[in-house]
Every structure is written in C-alpha cells, then in structure tokens.
Coordinates of C-alpha atoms and ligand atoms in Angstrom, one line a residue:
Chain A
X1 CA -7.3 -13.5 -42.1
X2 CA -8.3 -15.2 -39.2
X3 CA -7.5 -14.3 -35.9
X4 CA -3.8 -16.9 -35.7
X5 CA -2.4 -15.7 -38.5
X6 CA -3.3 -11.4 -37.5
X7 CA -1.9 -13.0 -34.0
X8 CA 1.8 -15.5 -36.4
X9 CA 1.7 -11.4 -37.8
X10 CA 2.2 -9.4 -35.1
X11 CA 4.8 -12.0 -33.7
X12 CA 6.8 -11.5 -36.8
X13 CA 6.7 -8.2 -36.9
X14 CA 7.9 -8.4 -32.8
X15 CA 10.5 -10.6 -33.1
X16 CA 12.7 -7.9 -35.2
X17 CA 13.3 -5.4 -32.0
X18 CA 16.4 -5.3 -29.8
X19 CA 15.5 -4.4 -26.9
X20 CA 12.2 -3.9 -24.6
X21 CA 13.3 0.2 -25.4
X22 CA 12.1 -0.9 -29.5
X23 CA 8.7 -2.6 -28.2
X24 CA 7.8 -0.6 -26.3
X25 CA 8.2 2.8 -28.2
X26 CA 6.4 0.4 -30.4
X27 CA 3.4 0.3 -28.7
X28 CA 3.2 3.4 -27.0
X29 CA 3.0 4.7 -31.2
X30 CA 0.5 2.3 -31.2
X31 CA -1.3 4.0 -28.3
X32 CA -0.5 7.6 -29.4
X33 CA -2.5 7.2 -32.8
X34 CA -5.9 8.0 -33.1
X35 CA -8.8 7.6 -30.2
X36 CA -10.5 4.2 -30.6
X37 CA -13.6 5.0 -28.8
X38 CA -15.4 7.5 -30.1
X39 CA -15.7 10.5 -26.8
X40 CA -19.3 9.3 -26.3
X41 CA -18.8 6.4 -25.2
X42 CA -16.4 7.3 -22.7
X43 CA -18.4 6.8 -19.7
X44 CA -18.7 4.8 -16.6
X45 CA -21.5 1.7 -18.6
X46 CA -18.6 1.2 -20.9
X47 CA -15.6 1.5 -18.0
X48 CA -14.0 -1.5 -16.6
X49 CA -12.7 -0.4 -14.0
X50 CA -8.8 -1.6 -13.2
X51 CA -6.5 -0.6 -10.5
X52 CA -3.9 1.3 -11.9
X53 CA -5.5 2.2 -15.5
X54 CA -9.3 3.2 -16.9
X55 CA -10.9 0.9 -19.5
X56 CA -13.4 1.7 -22.2
X57 CA -14.9 -1.2 -24.1
X58 CA -18.2 -1.3 -27.4
X59 CA -19.2 -4.1 -29.5
X60 CA -21.2 -3.8 -32.2
X61 CA -22.3 -6.5 -34.2
X62 CA -22.2 -6.4 -37.8
X63 CA -22.8 -8.2 -41.1
X64 CA -21.5 -11.9 -41.6
X65 CA -22.9 -12.4 -38.0
X66 CA -18.7 -10.2 -37.2
X67 CA -18.3 -8.0 -33.8
X68 CA -16.3 -4.9 -34.5
X69 CA -14.8 -4.0 -30.8
X70 CA -13.8 -0.1 -30.2
X71 CA -11.9 0.3 -27.1
X72 CA -9.7 3.2 -25.4
X73 CA -7.8 4.3 -22.2
X74 CA -6.4 6.9 -19.7
X75 CA -3.0 5.3 -20.0
X76 CA -1.1 4.9 -23.2
X77 CA 0.5 2.0 -22.3
X78 CA -2.8 -0.1 -22.2
X79 CA -3.7 1.4 -25.3
X80 CA -1.1 0.2 -27.4
X81 CA -1.9 -3.1 -25.9
X82 CA -5.7 -2.7 -26.6
X83 CA -4.8 -1.3 -30.2
X84 CA -3.1 -4.6 -30.8
X85 CA -6.2 -6.8 -29.2
X86 CA -9.2 -4.7 -31.4
X87 CA -6.1 -6.1 -34.5
X88 CA -6.6 -9.9 -33.3
X89 CA -10.1 -9.8 -32.1
X90 CA -12.4 -6.7 -33.6
X91 CA -14.0 -7.3 -37.5
X92 CA -13.6 -11.7 -36.9
X93 CA -17.0 -13.6 -36.2
X94 CA -18.8 -13.8 -32.6
X95 CA -18.4 -17.2 -32.9
X96 CA -13.8 -16.9 -33.4
X97 CA -13.9 -14.7 -31.0
X98 CA -15.0 -16.3 -28.3
X99 CA -13.2 -18.8 -28.8
X100 CA -10.3 -17.3 -29.5
X101 CA -6.6 -18.6 -28.1
X102 CA -5.0 -15.5 -27.9
X103 CA -1.1 -17.0 -27.9
X104 CA 0.4 -13.8 -29.8
X105 CA 0.7 -12.0 -25.4
X106 CA 2.5 -14.1 -24.6
X107 CA 5.4 -15.1 -27.1
X108 CA 5.6 -11.0 -27.7
X109 CA 6.6 -10.7 -24.2
X110 CA 3.5 -8.8 -22.9
X111 CA 2.0 -11.4 -21.1
X112 CA 2.8 -9.5 -16.8
X113 CA -0.2 -6.8 -18.8
X114 CA -2.4 -9.3 -19.4
X115 CA -2.0 -10.6 -15.6
X116 CA -4.4 -9.9 -12.2
X117 CA -1.5 -8.4 -10.2
X118 CA -1.4 -5.4 -13.0
X119 CA -5.0 -4.3 -11.9
X120 CA -4.3 -2.5 -15.1
X121 CA -8.3 -3.4 -16.9
X122 CA -7.2 -5.6 -20.1
X123 CA -7.4 -8.9 -18.6
X124 CA -11.0 -8.2 -17.6
X125 CA -11.5 -6.2 -21.0
X126 CA -10.4 -9.5 -23.1
X127 CA -13.1 -11.7 -20.8
X128 CA -15.5 -8.8 -21.7
X129 CA -14.6 -9.4 -25.7
X130 CA -15.1 -13.4 -25.1
X131 CA -18.2 -12.6 -23.1
X132 CA -19.6 -10.3 -25.8
X133 CA -18.6 -12.4 -29.1
X134 CA -20.4 -15.9 -26.1
X135 CA -23.1 -13.6 -26.3
X136 CA -23.4 -12.2 -30.4
X137 CA -22.6 -16.2 -31.4
X138 CA -25.8 -17.4 -29.2
X139 CA -28.2 -15.1 -30.5
X140 CA -27.0 -15.3 -34.2
X141 CA -27.8 -19.4 -33.9
Chain B
X1 CA 20.0 19.4 7.6
X2 CA 20.2 16.2 10.1
X3 CA 18.8 15.5 12.9
X4 CA 21.8 14.1 14.5
X5 CA 24.5 14.2 12.0
X6 CA 27.1 12.8 14.4
X7 CA 25.0 9.2 14.8
X8 CA 24.4 8.6 10.4
X9 CA 28.1 9.4 11.0
X10 CA 28.9 6.7 13.0
X11 CA 26.4 4.4 11.4
X12 CA 27.6 2.7 7.9
X13 CA 24.6 2.6 5.7
X14 CA 26.6 0.9 2.7
X15 CA 27.3 -2.3 4.9
X16 CA 23.7 -2.0 6.0
X17 CA 22.2 -2.9 2.2
X18 CA 24.5 -6.0 2.8
X19 CA 22.2 -7.2 5.6
X20 CA 19.0 -7.8 3.0
X21 CA 19.8 -10.9 1.3
X22 CA 17.1 -9.8 -1.4
X23 CA 18.2 -6.7 -2.4
X24 CA 21.5 -8.8 -4.3
X25 CA 19.0 -10.0 -7.0
X26 CA 18.2 -8.5 -10.3
X27 CA 15.0 -7.2 -12.6
X28 CA 14.4 -8.1 -15.9
X29 CA 18.6 -8.5 -15.8
X30 CA 19.9 -5.4 -14.3
X31 CA 20.3 -4.9 -10.2
X32 CA 17.0 -4.6 -8.5
X33 CA 16.6 -0.7 -7.0
X34 CA 13.3 -1.5 -4.5
X35 CA 11.8 1.8 -4.2
X36 CA 8.7 0.3 -2.7
X37 CA 8.8 0.1 1.5
X38 CA 6.3 1.7 2.5
X39 CA 4.2 -0.6 0.5
X40 CA 6.2 -2.9 2.9
X41 CA 10.0 -3.1 3.7
X42 CA 12.8 -5.6 3.3
X43 CA 13.6 -8.0 6.3
X44 CA 17.6 -8.3 7.4
X45 CA 19.0 -12.0 7.3
X46 CA 18.7 -11.5 11.5
X47 CA 14.7 -11.3 11.1
X48 CA 14.7 -13.9 8.2
X49 CA 17.1 -16.2 10.5
X50 CA 15.5 -15.5 13.3
X51 CA 11.6 -17.1 12.0
X52 CA 13.7 -20.2 10.7
X53 CA 15.5 -20.8 13.8
X54 CA 12.2 -20.4 15.2
X55 CA 10.6 -23.0 13.5
X56 CA 13.1 -25.6 13.5
X57 CA 13.3 -25.7 17.0
X58 CA 10.8 -24.2 19.2
X59 CA 8.1 -24.4 17.2
X60 CA 4.8 -25.0 19.4
X61 CA 1.9 -23.6 20.7
X62 CA 1.8 -20.8 23.0
X63 CA 0.0 -20.2 26.1
X64 CA -1.8 -23.7 26.6
X65 CA 1.7 -26.4 26.5
X66 CA 3.0 -27.9 30.1
X67 CA 5.2 -28.6 28.0
X68 CA 9.1 -27.5 27.6
X69 CA 8.9 -26.5 24.2
X70 CA 5.5 -24.7 24.5
X71 CA 7.0 -23.0 27.4
X72 CA 9.5 -21.8 25.5
X73 CA 7.4 -20.7 22.5
X74 CA 5.7 -19.2 24.9
X75 CA 8.5 -17.1 26.8
X76 CA 10.0 -16.2 22.3
X77 CA 6.3 -15.3 22.2
X78 CA 5.5 -12.7 25.6
X79 CA 9.5 -11.4 24.9
X80 CA 8.1 -10.5 21.1
X81 CA 5.6 -8.5 23.3
X82 CA 7.7 -7.0 25.8
X83 CA 10.1 -5.7 23.3
X84 CA 7.1 -3.9 21.1
X85 CA 6.2 -2.4 24.7
X86 CA 10.7 -0.5 25.4
X87 CA 10.0 0.3 21.7
X88 CA 7.0 2.2 21.9
X89 CA 7.3 3.1 25.7
X90 CA 4.4 2.2 26.3
X91 CA 3.4 2.0 30.6
X92 CA 2.1 -2.2 30.8
X93 CA 2.9 -4.4 28.5
X94 CA -0.5 -5.3 28.2
X95 CA -1.6 -2.6 26.4
X96 CA 0.7 -3.9 23.2
X97 CA -2.1 -6.1 21.6
X98 CA -0.7 -9.1 18.3
X99 CA -2.9 -8.1 15.4
X100 CA -3.2 -8.9 12.0
X101 CA -1.3 -5.8 10.8
X102 CA -2.9 -2.4 10.5
X103 CA -6.3 -2.8 8.9
X104 CA -7.2 -5.6 11.9
X105 CA -5.9 -3.2 14.6
X106 CA -7.9 -0.5 12.9
X107 CA -11.1 -2.6 12.8
X108 CA -11.1 -3.7 16.6
X109 CA -11.3 0.1 17.6
X110 CA -13.7 0.9 15.0
X111 CA -15.8 -2.6 16.5
X112 CA -15.4 -2.6 19.9
X113 CA -14.9 1.1 20.6
X114 CA -17.8 2.3 18.6
X115 CA -20.6 -0.7 19.7
X116 CA -19.5 0.3 23.4
X117 CA -19.6 3.9 22.8
X118 CA -20.6 5.1 19.3
X119 CA -24.5 6.4 18.9
X120 CA -26.6 8.1 16.5
X121 CA -25.6 11.9 15.6
X122 CA -22.0 11.4 17.4
X123 CA -19.2 12.4 14.7
X124 CA -15.9 10.3 13.7
X125 CA -13.6 12.8 13.0
X126 CA -11.1 11.4 9.9
X127 CA -9.0 13.0 7.4
X128 CA -8.6 13.0 4.1
X129 CA -5.6 11.8 3.6
X130 CA -6.2 8.6 5.0
X131 CA -5.9 4.9 4.3
X132 CA -8.6 3.6 3.3
X133 CA -7.8 1.2 6.0
X134 CA -8.3 4.1 8.5
X135 CA -12.1 5.2 6.1
X136 CA -13.3 1.7 5.7
X137 CA -14.0 0.6 9.4
X138 CA -15.2 3.8 11.0
X139 CA -18.1 3.7 7.6
X140 CA -18.8 0.7 8.7
X141 CA -19.4 1.1 12.4
X142 CA -21.1 4.4 11.6
X143 CA -23.4 2.5 9.2
X144 CA -24.5 0.3 12.1
X145 CA -24.7 3.1 15.0
X146 CA -26.4 5.5 13.2
X147 CA -22.7 7.9 13.8
X148 CA -20.9 9.5 11.1
X149 CA -18.1 10.6 9.5
X150 CA -15.8 14.0 9.4
X151 CA -13.3 14.9 7.4
X152 CA -10.5 17.2 8.1
X153 CA -9.3 18.5 4.8
X154 CA -6.1 18.6 3.1
X155 CA -4.1 21.8 1.7
X156 CA -2.3 22.2 -1.3
X157 CA 1.0 21.8 0.2
X158 CA -0.7 17.5 1.2
X159 CA -0.8 19.2 5.6
X160 CA -3.9 18.7 7.5
X161 CA -6.0 22.3 7.6
X162 CA -5.7 22.8 11.5
X163 CA -8.2 25.6 11.6
X164 CA -10.8 23.3 9.8
X165 CA -9.4 20.8 12.7
X166 CA -9.7 23.4 15.0
X167 CA -13.6 23.6 13.9
X168 CA -14.7 20.4 13.3
X169 CA -13.4 19.0 16.6
X170 CA -16.9 19.4 19.8
X171 CA -19.1 17.8 21.4
X172 CA -20.4 15.9 18.5
X173 CA -16.6 13.9 18.5
X174 CA -16.5 11.2 20.0
X175 CA -13.3 9.9 18.6
X176 CA -10.7 11.2 16.4
X177 CA -8.5 8.7 13.6
X178 CA -5.8 10.2 12.8
X179 CA -2.6 9.6 10.3
X180 CA 0.4 9.9 11.9
X181 CA 2.1 10.0 8.4
X182 CA 0.7 10.0 4.8
X183 CA 1.3 7.2 3.1
X184 CA 0.5 8.9 -0.6
X185 CA 2.7 12.0 0.1
X186 CA 4.9 11.4 3.3
X187 CA 3.2 14.2 5.4
X188 CA 4.0 14.3 8.7
X189 CA 1.0 15.3 10.7
X190 CA 1.2 17.5 14.4
X191 CA -0.1 14.5 16.0
X192 CA 1.0 15.6 19.4
X193 CA -0.8 19.3 19.1
X194 CA -4.0 17.3 17.7
X195 CA -4.2 14.9 20.3
X196 CA -3.4 17.8 23.1
X197 CA -6.1 19.2 21.5
X198 CA -8.6 16.5 21.6
X199 CA -8.4 15.4 24.8
X200 CA -8.7 19.3 26.1
X201 CA -12.2 18.5 25.3
X202 CA -12.2 14.8 26.4
X203 CA -12.0 13.5 22.9
X204 CA -10.0 9.9 22.3
X205 CA -7.6 9.9 19.5
X206 CA -6.6 6.7 17.4
X207 CA -3.1 7.0 15.5
X208 CA -2.3 5.2 12.5
X209 CA 1.0 4.8 12.6
X210 CA 1.7 2.3 9.8
X211 CA 4.1 4.8 8.2
X212 CA 6.0 6.5 10.7
X213 CA 6.9 3.3 12.5
X214 CA 9.6 2.6 10.7
X215 CA 11.1 5.8 10.0
X216 CA 11.1 7.9 13.3
X217 CA 11.5 7.6 17.3
X218 CA 7.4 6.9 19.2
X219 CA 6.7 7.1 22.5
X220 CA 2.9 6.5 22.7
X221 CA 3.0 8.8 26.9
X222 CA 4.8 11.0 25.2
X223 CA 2.1 11.7 22.2
X224 CA -0.3 10.6 25.0
X225 CA -2.1 8.3 22.4
X226 CA -5.3 6.7 23.5
X227 CA -4.2 3.9 20.4
X228 CA -1.8 3.6 18.0
X229 CA -1.4 1.7 15.7
X230 CA 1.2 -0.4 13.1
X231 CA 2.3 -3.3 11.0
X232 CA 5.5 -5.1 11.5
X233 CA 5.9 -6.2 7.7
X234 CA 6.4 -2.3 6.7
X235 CA 9.0 -1.8 9.9
X236 CA 12.1 -4.8 8.2
X237 CA 9.2 -7.2 10.4
X238 CA 7.1 -10.5 8.9
X239 CA 3.8 -10.5 7.2
X240 CA 0.9 -11.5 9.5
X241 CA 1.3 -9.5 12.6
X242 CA 1.0 -6.0 13.3
X243 CA 0.2 -3.8 16.7
X244 CA -2.7 -2.1 18.8
X245 CA -1.8 0.0 21.1
X246 CA -3.8 1.0 23.5
X247 CA -4.5 2.6 26.9
X248 CA -5.8 0.0 29.4
X249 CA -8.7 2.4 30.3
X250 CA -10.2 2.5 26.7
X251 CA -9.3 -1.4 26.2
X252 CA -10.9 -2.7 29.6
X253 CA -13.6 -0.9 28.4
X254 CA -14.2 -1.8 25.5
X255 CA -16.2 -6.0 24.3
X256 CA -13.9 -8.2 22.9
X257 CA -13.2 -8.1 19.2
X258 CA -13.3 -12.1 18.0
X259 CA -14.7 -14.8 19.9
X260 CA -12.6 -18.2 20.7
X261 CA -9.9 -19.3 22.1
X262 CA -7.3 -17.7 24.0
X263 CA -9.9 -15.1 25.4
X264 CA -11.8 -16.4 27.7
X265 CA -11.8 -17.3 31.8
X266 CA -14.3 -19.7 31.5
X267 CA -17.0 -20.3 28.7
X268 CA -20.4 -22.6 29.3
X269 CA -23.3 -22.5 27.0
X270 CA -25.0 -20.0 29.7
X271 CA -22.0 -17.5 30.0
X272 CA -18.5 -16.7 29.7
X273 CA -16.5 -14.3 31.1
X274 CA -13.3 -13.3 29.3
X275 CA -10.0 -13.0 29.8
X276 CA -8.1 -9.9 31.2
X277 CA -5.8 -8.0 28.5
X278 CA -3.9 -8.2 26.3
X279 CA -5.8 -11.8 25.7
X280 CA -9.8 -10.9 25.5
X281 CA -8.3 -9.3 22.7
X282 CA -6.3 -12.3 20.8
X283 CA -8.6 -15.0 20.3
X284 CA -6.7 -18.2 18.8
X285 CA -3.6 -19.6 17.7
X286 CA -1.2 -16.7 17.6
X287 CA 1.3 -15.5 14.4
X288 CA 3.8 -17.0 17.0
X289 CA 6.6 -16.6 14.7
X290 CA 5.6 -12.9 13.3
X291 CA 5.2 -12.0 16.8
X292 CA 9.1 -12.9 17.5
X293 CA 10.3 -11.9 13.9
X294 CA 8.7 -8.9 15.0
X295 CA 11.2 -8.7 18.0
X296 CA 13.9 -8.8 16.2
X297 CA 13.2 -6.5 13.8
X298 CA 12.9 -4.6 16.6
X299 CA 15.7 -5.4 18.1
X300 CA 18.0 -4.7 14.5
X301 CA 16.4 -1.2 14.5
X302 CA 17.6 -0.4 17.7
X303 CA 21.1 -1.3 17.0
X304 CA 21.5 0.2 14.0
X305 CA 19.1 3.2 16.0
X306 CA 16.5 5.5 15.1
X307 CA 17.6 8.8 14.9
X308 CA 20.6 7.6 13.1
X309 CA 17.6 6.0 10.1
X310 CA 15.8 9.0 10.3
X311 CA 18.4 11.0 9.5
X312 CA 19.6 9.0 7.1
X313 CA 17.0 9.1 5.4
X314 CA 15.7 12.5 5.4
X315 CA 19.4 13.0 3.2
X316 CA 18.4 10.3 0.8
X317 CA 14.9 12.6 0.8
X318 CA 16.5 15.9 0.3
X319 CA 18.5 14.4 -2.6
X320 CA 15.6 12.3 -3.6
X321 CA 13.2 15.6 -4.0
X322 CA 16.6 17.8 -5.2
X323 CA 17.2 15.5 -8.3
X324 CA 13.1 14.7 -8.6
X325 CA 13.3 18.7 -9.4
X326 CA 15.7 18.5 -12.3
X327 CA 13.4 16.5 -14.1
X328 CA 11.5 18.9 -16.9
X329 CA 7.4 18.6 -16.0
X330 CA 7.7 16.8 -12.6
X331 CA 5.2 17.9 -9.9
X332 CA 5.2 16.4 -6.7
X333 CA 2.4 15.5 -4.5
X334 CA 3.0 16.3 -0.6
X335 CA 5.4 19.1 0.0
X336 CA 4.7 19.1 3.5
X337 CA 7.1 21.0 5.4
X338 CA 7.6 18.3 8.0
X339 CA 8.1 14.6 5.9
X340 CA 8.7 10.9 5.2
X341 CA 11.1 9.6 3.1
X342 CA 8.8 9.5 0.2
X343 CA 8.2 11.5 -3.3
X344 CA 4.6 10.9 -4.6
X345 CA 5.4 12.7 -8.3
X346 CA 3.3 12.7 -12.2
X347 CA 5.3 13.4 -15.0
X348 CA 3.8 16.3 -17.2
X349 CA 1.7 14.4 -19.9
X350 CA 1.9 10.8 -19.1
X351 CA 0.0 8.6 -16.7
X352 CA 1.2 7.3 -13.9
X353 CA 0.9 3.5 -15.2
X354 CA 2.9 4.1 -18.3
X355 CA 6.0 5.7 -15.9
X356 CA 5.6 2.8 -13.5
X357 CA 5.8 0.2 -16.8
X358 CA 9.0 1.9 -18.1
X359 CA 10.3 1.9 -14.6
X360 CA 9.8 -2.1 -14.0
X361 CA 11.6 -2.7 -17.2
X362 CA 14.3 -0.4 -16.2
X363 CA 14.7 -2.8 -12.5
X364 CA 13.3 -0.2 -10.6
X365 CA 10.1 -0.6 -9.0
X366 CA 7.7 1.7 -7.5
X367 CA 4.1 1.6 -7.1
X368 CA 1.8 3.1 -9.0
X369 CA -1.8 4.4 -8.9
X370 CA -4.2 5.2 -5.6
X371 CA -1.9 3.5 -2.3
X372 CA -5.7 2.9 -1.5
X373 CA -6.0 6.7 -0.9
X374 CA -9.0 7.7 -3.8
X375 CA -10.5 10.8 -1.3
X376 CA -7.3 12.1 -2.1
X377 CA -6.5 11.4 -5.1
X378 CA -9.7 13.2 -5.6
X379 CA -8.8 15.9 -3.8
X380 CA -5.9 16.8 -5.8
X381 CA -8.1 15.9 -8.7
X382 CA -5.3 13.3 -10.0
X383 CA -6.0 9.4 -11.1
X384 CA -3.3 8.8 -9.4
X385 CA 0.8 9.0 -8.2
X386 CA 4.0 7.3 -8.8
X387 CA 5.6 6.5 -5.5
X388 CA 9.5 6.7 -4.6
X389 CA 9.8 5.9 -1.3
X390 CA 13.1 4.9 0.9
X391 CA 14.2 3.2 3.9
X392 CA 17.6 2.4 5.5
X393 CA 19.0 -0.2 3.1
X394 CA 18.4 2.6 -0.1
X395 CA 21.1 4.9 -1.1
X396 CA 22.0 7.7 -3.6
X397 CA 23.2 5.1 -6.5
X398 CA 19.2 3.7 -6.2
X399 CA 17.6 7.3 -6.6
X400 CA 19.9 8.1 -9.5
X401 CA 18.9 5.1 -10.9
X402 CA 15.4 6.1 -10.2
X403 CA 16.0 9.8 -11.9
X404 CA 17.8 8.0 -15.0
X405 CA 14.9 5.8 -15.5
X406 CA 12.5 8.6 -14.9
X407 CA 13.8 10.4 -17.9
X408 CA 13.6 7.6 -20.4
X409 CA 10.3 6.8 -19.7
X410 CA 10.0 10.7 -20.3
X411 CA 12.2 10.6 -23.5
X412 CA 9.7 7.5 -25.0
X413 CA 6.1 9.1 -23.7
X414 CA 5.6 12.5 -24.3
Ligands
PLP501 C1 -1.2 5.2 6.6 C2 -2.3 2.9 6.1 N1 -2.3 2.6 7.0 C3 -2.8 1.3 6.7 C4 -2.2 0.7 6.4 C5 -2.6 -1.4 6.4 O1 -1.3 -1.5 6.6 P1 -1.7 -3.0 6.2 O2 -2.2 -3.4 5.2 O3 -0.3 -3.6 7.4 O4 -2.9 -3.4 7.4 C6 -1.6 1.4 5.4 C7 -0.4 -0.4 4.4 O5 -0.3 0.6 3.4 C8 -0.9 2.6 5.4 O6 0.0 3.0 4.8

C-alpha cells in the first residue's frame, strides 16, 4: 500500500472510536506492543531528545530503494504514536518518505502530539525520518 | 494544621476564585482545572484592569518627559517600586531593582557580583534542588573567573543536608545561592538559619524566592538576605517583570550589568559615570506596565492577606497529599516536613508524560517533566515527575478532579 492509502486506512479505523478514551486506549495498546527497536540501539547515538519523553530511531536501507524504520520511546503514548508513524512510513521507498505529507495525524486528532510545545521528541522524529528518506534517495540516484 | 485558622475563615476563598476570569474557561469540553501555578499563576481581574487602564490612560516613557503624561507614568511606575519595597520590607526603595524575572535577577548578580568579587579558587555554594536558572548563571561566571561550584546534597525526603552545608561553607566560599522553596518538591528551606551561618563567616547569600513569594510573608530584613529575587508572573502579576532586591552595600560595589539609557549620569566617549541605585541596574526603557501590574498584584495579595493565603494553601496541600496517597502506586517526590503547596508524584509503572497526557484529556492542567531541575531528577534517578501546584484560587474540588484523573490514568496506562 502507498503512504496515503495507509493514512486513509488509519483515519477510517479511528473514525470508529466514540471518545478520547477509546482512542487513547488503542494508542496505549499499540505502545504496549512489541519493543520496536532492538535494545542494543537504545543508545545516545539513536536518541532524539525531547524535553518530555525520549525517542530512539534507526533507519536501514532495504532492497528496492526502501527504508525500514525502527523506533521506540520510554513513554507509552509516544510509543503508540510511533507505531502509527512506523506503519505509515516504514518499508516505503526513500523518495516517498522524503516527500510524504502526513495528514493523518491531524485527521485523527493527534496534532497536538506533533506540536513543538509538547516536546516529546515526535516532531523531531518525523523530521529525522524525512531526512533519512532524503539522504537515502539521493544516495540511490 | 493551620497557622491562623481565624484569618483563613474570614476570607471567602470561593469568592476569590471569581476574581480570576480565566478559571471560567473550559478545556476539551470540560471545566478547566488549573494546577500549574508554580510555573505561572493566573491573574485577577484587578491586575488585568490596571494593565488596560495604563495603556488606555497613562502610557508614556518614564523618567524623561517634562509633560504631564510622562510624569503620571513615572509616578505610577515608582509607586510600583514602593509597593514592592513595603511588600518585602526592604529598608530602602533603591534596593528594589526592576528586572525581567528571577532568571534575569540571578544572571545580574552572578555577572556583576562575580566580576567584582570572584577569583580562581573561589567557591560558589548552591544546592542539588536548584532551578536551572540558579545553576547556569553561576556556571557561566565560574567559567569566566576560575571559581567553582559546590553543591549541598538533598536527602531522600527532599531536604537540604545541613551537615554537608556546614562543612561546605568555608573561607573559599564567596557566595551562597539557594532557593527558598523548591519548585519541583515544594520543600521550604531553612534560609534564615543558612543566612545566619553564612554571615558568621562573612559570606553573602542570594535567595531565589520565585516559589516562596506567592505563598508566604517575606521580610528581607528579618531574613537578612543579601539578595532576594522573584518573578511577578508567579505572584498574580504580569509576565516580563521581576524583582532583584539587593542590600545597598552590595549593589553599590557591583558594576552595572547592562549599559544604555537610564543607567548613566553623564556619557562622553572617553568616560561614563553611572547613575545611582536603582537606575544603575535598569538600563533602557523598563517594563512600565509590568511594574504597575505587579503593584496591583501586591495590592490584591495584601487585601486577601498572606497569612490567610498560606493557611488556605496548606489546607489544600494536606487534603491533596492525603487523597493522592490513597491511590495505589503513588510515590510523592518531596516529603519534607515544611512544604509549600506542590505535589510532585510518580505513578508506578507509568511515565510522567503519559499521565500528563491523560490528565490533559480530562481538563486537568499539570506540569510533567524535569521542571528545569535536571540535577535533582538525577539525584532521585527518575526521568521527571508529574507536578500539581495549588494557588489561592484552587479549591478542594480541583483536587478531587485531579485524583479522579490520576485514577483514570492508572487504569488506562497499567
Ligand atoms: C525556583 C525557581 N527559580 C527560578 C525560576 C525562573 O523564573 P523565571 O522564568 O520567571 O525567570 C523559576 C520558574 O520556574 C523557579 O521555579
């Protein structure tokens, strides 16, 4: 699926939640899921420092010009949102990652989590992911 | 439990809440519960009105006009200074310096006192519970002068290790800089004892009063503080105005901090002579409306009465602490005997950021994170805390809403 198809799918899923609690319970469940990054990469080299929560991010080039992201956070809500971002951006081509317009965050009412005032590391993480996409796509061409 | 129950009973705190227009608004469809006054307090209508009136009727630059408007603005501005003087019982009006806030006040002292009095090998004594704004300015001047920072450790209850203080205070110590009340834990430090001990050795003391001034009576002469610094915005006043109180004998010996207009007597390209106190430290156009607004905040606090405020906030603290401790898995960071109305806590098995996010969804505004006290977080080996702080306009229902929200967060997150 393309980045936008996945985004639309998520928007559709979120439209079934009755209130904020259902939505956050889902995000928390996502966050409690598998560890998203290998413990050995939870080091300062991969750390994106937010004021509130910490985020670790790793990007690997995969066949077909694709980029695979793995990431984690010490806060479970942040981690749940990371899981959504991974679902949208990981395993897509580097060019598509670099050019992605992430409209789903706003549509599912989580915009505040990607605002600079939250400083939970998510905004920096998205920027970093796009930079990785850009770097890998220019390497390939 | 109360310092003066009779006084707190004569003040109707339910009516006080009505004086703060912002408390009527809602957040996420719920009436807002504001529990972040330690970061910045809300403002009573009396303060907001005075700011409006200033800009509608009195606005002009101060100390420089021959015309009536400028004279009125200057009078109102200087009246603000006298209100501050009376509020903290400073001996002289010119010992009250207008600054932008606590941060600027501490930077001023660190820079000006430091350049005059610090040398390589000297020591600056601070504590492990300081706000970054009472750490970094001292690190900067230490770097420039070759002085070094020494740190009074903090106990598990969040109190200063007074034995360590005694041994850290010696001939090399040139200044002690200490917070009166911890912004993260609420601990009220025994600053009077500390100042007494430092003075026995001839060492001056700066007190960061940012968190003390909104909650208790401060008498700088009784404390015998050499410097006492605080921010207007934490004591019902506007942002952008703060106070550096300094003893005349120190301020007179210190070089200016900023250069510019207002702070000079005469300027030639060869030499400049500086103005007298307080203007020597007030370069440029000051925050005129801020000073006037701060005066209005002081009038408001005086009308309620500081004893009554302290007693009422203590009731909120006791009630809040008791209710919070009923929640399974709550750990309160900062359990000092002597505390201001701050409850910093962790919920077992959760990250403070997650708790804060759920609370926000429920209309409860708290602070999460390290509260600009990273060394203190390291001391307790925690990533941060959730902090609820109470002011005179909070009530017991606010605390019930907090407790309910934390319980909800616990069920959702664990
Ligand atoms: C203890 C303490 N010191 C200093 C400050 C800094 O105050 P301001 O940001 O108003 O300069 C604060 C504010 O958070 C504080 O709580």
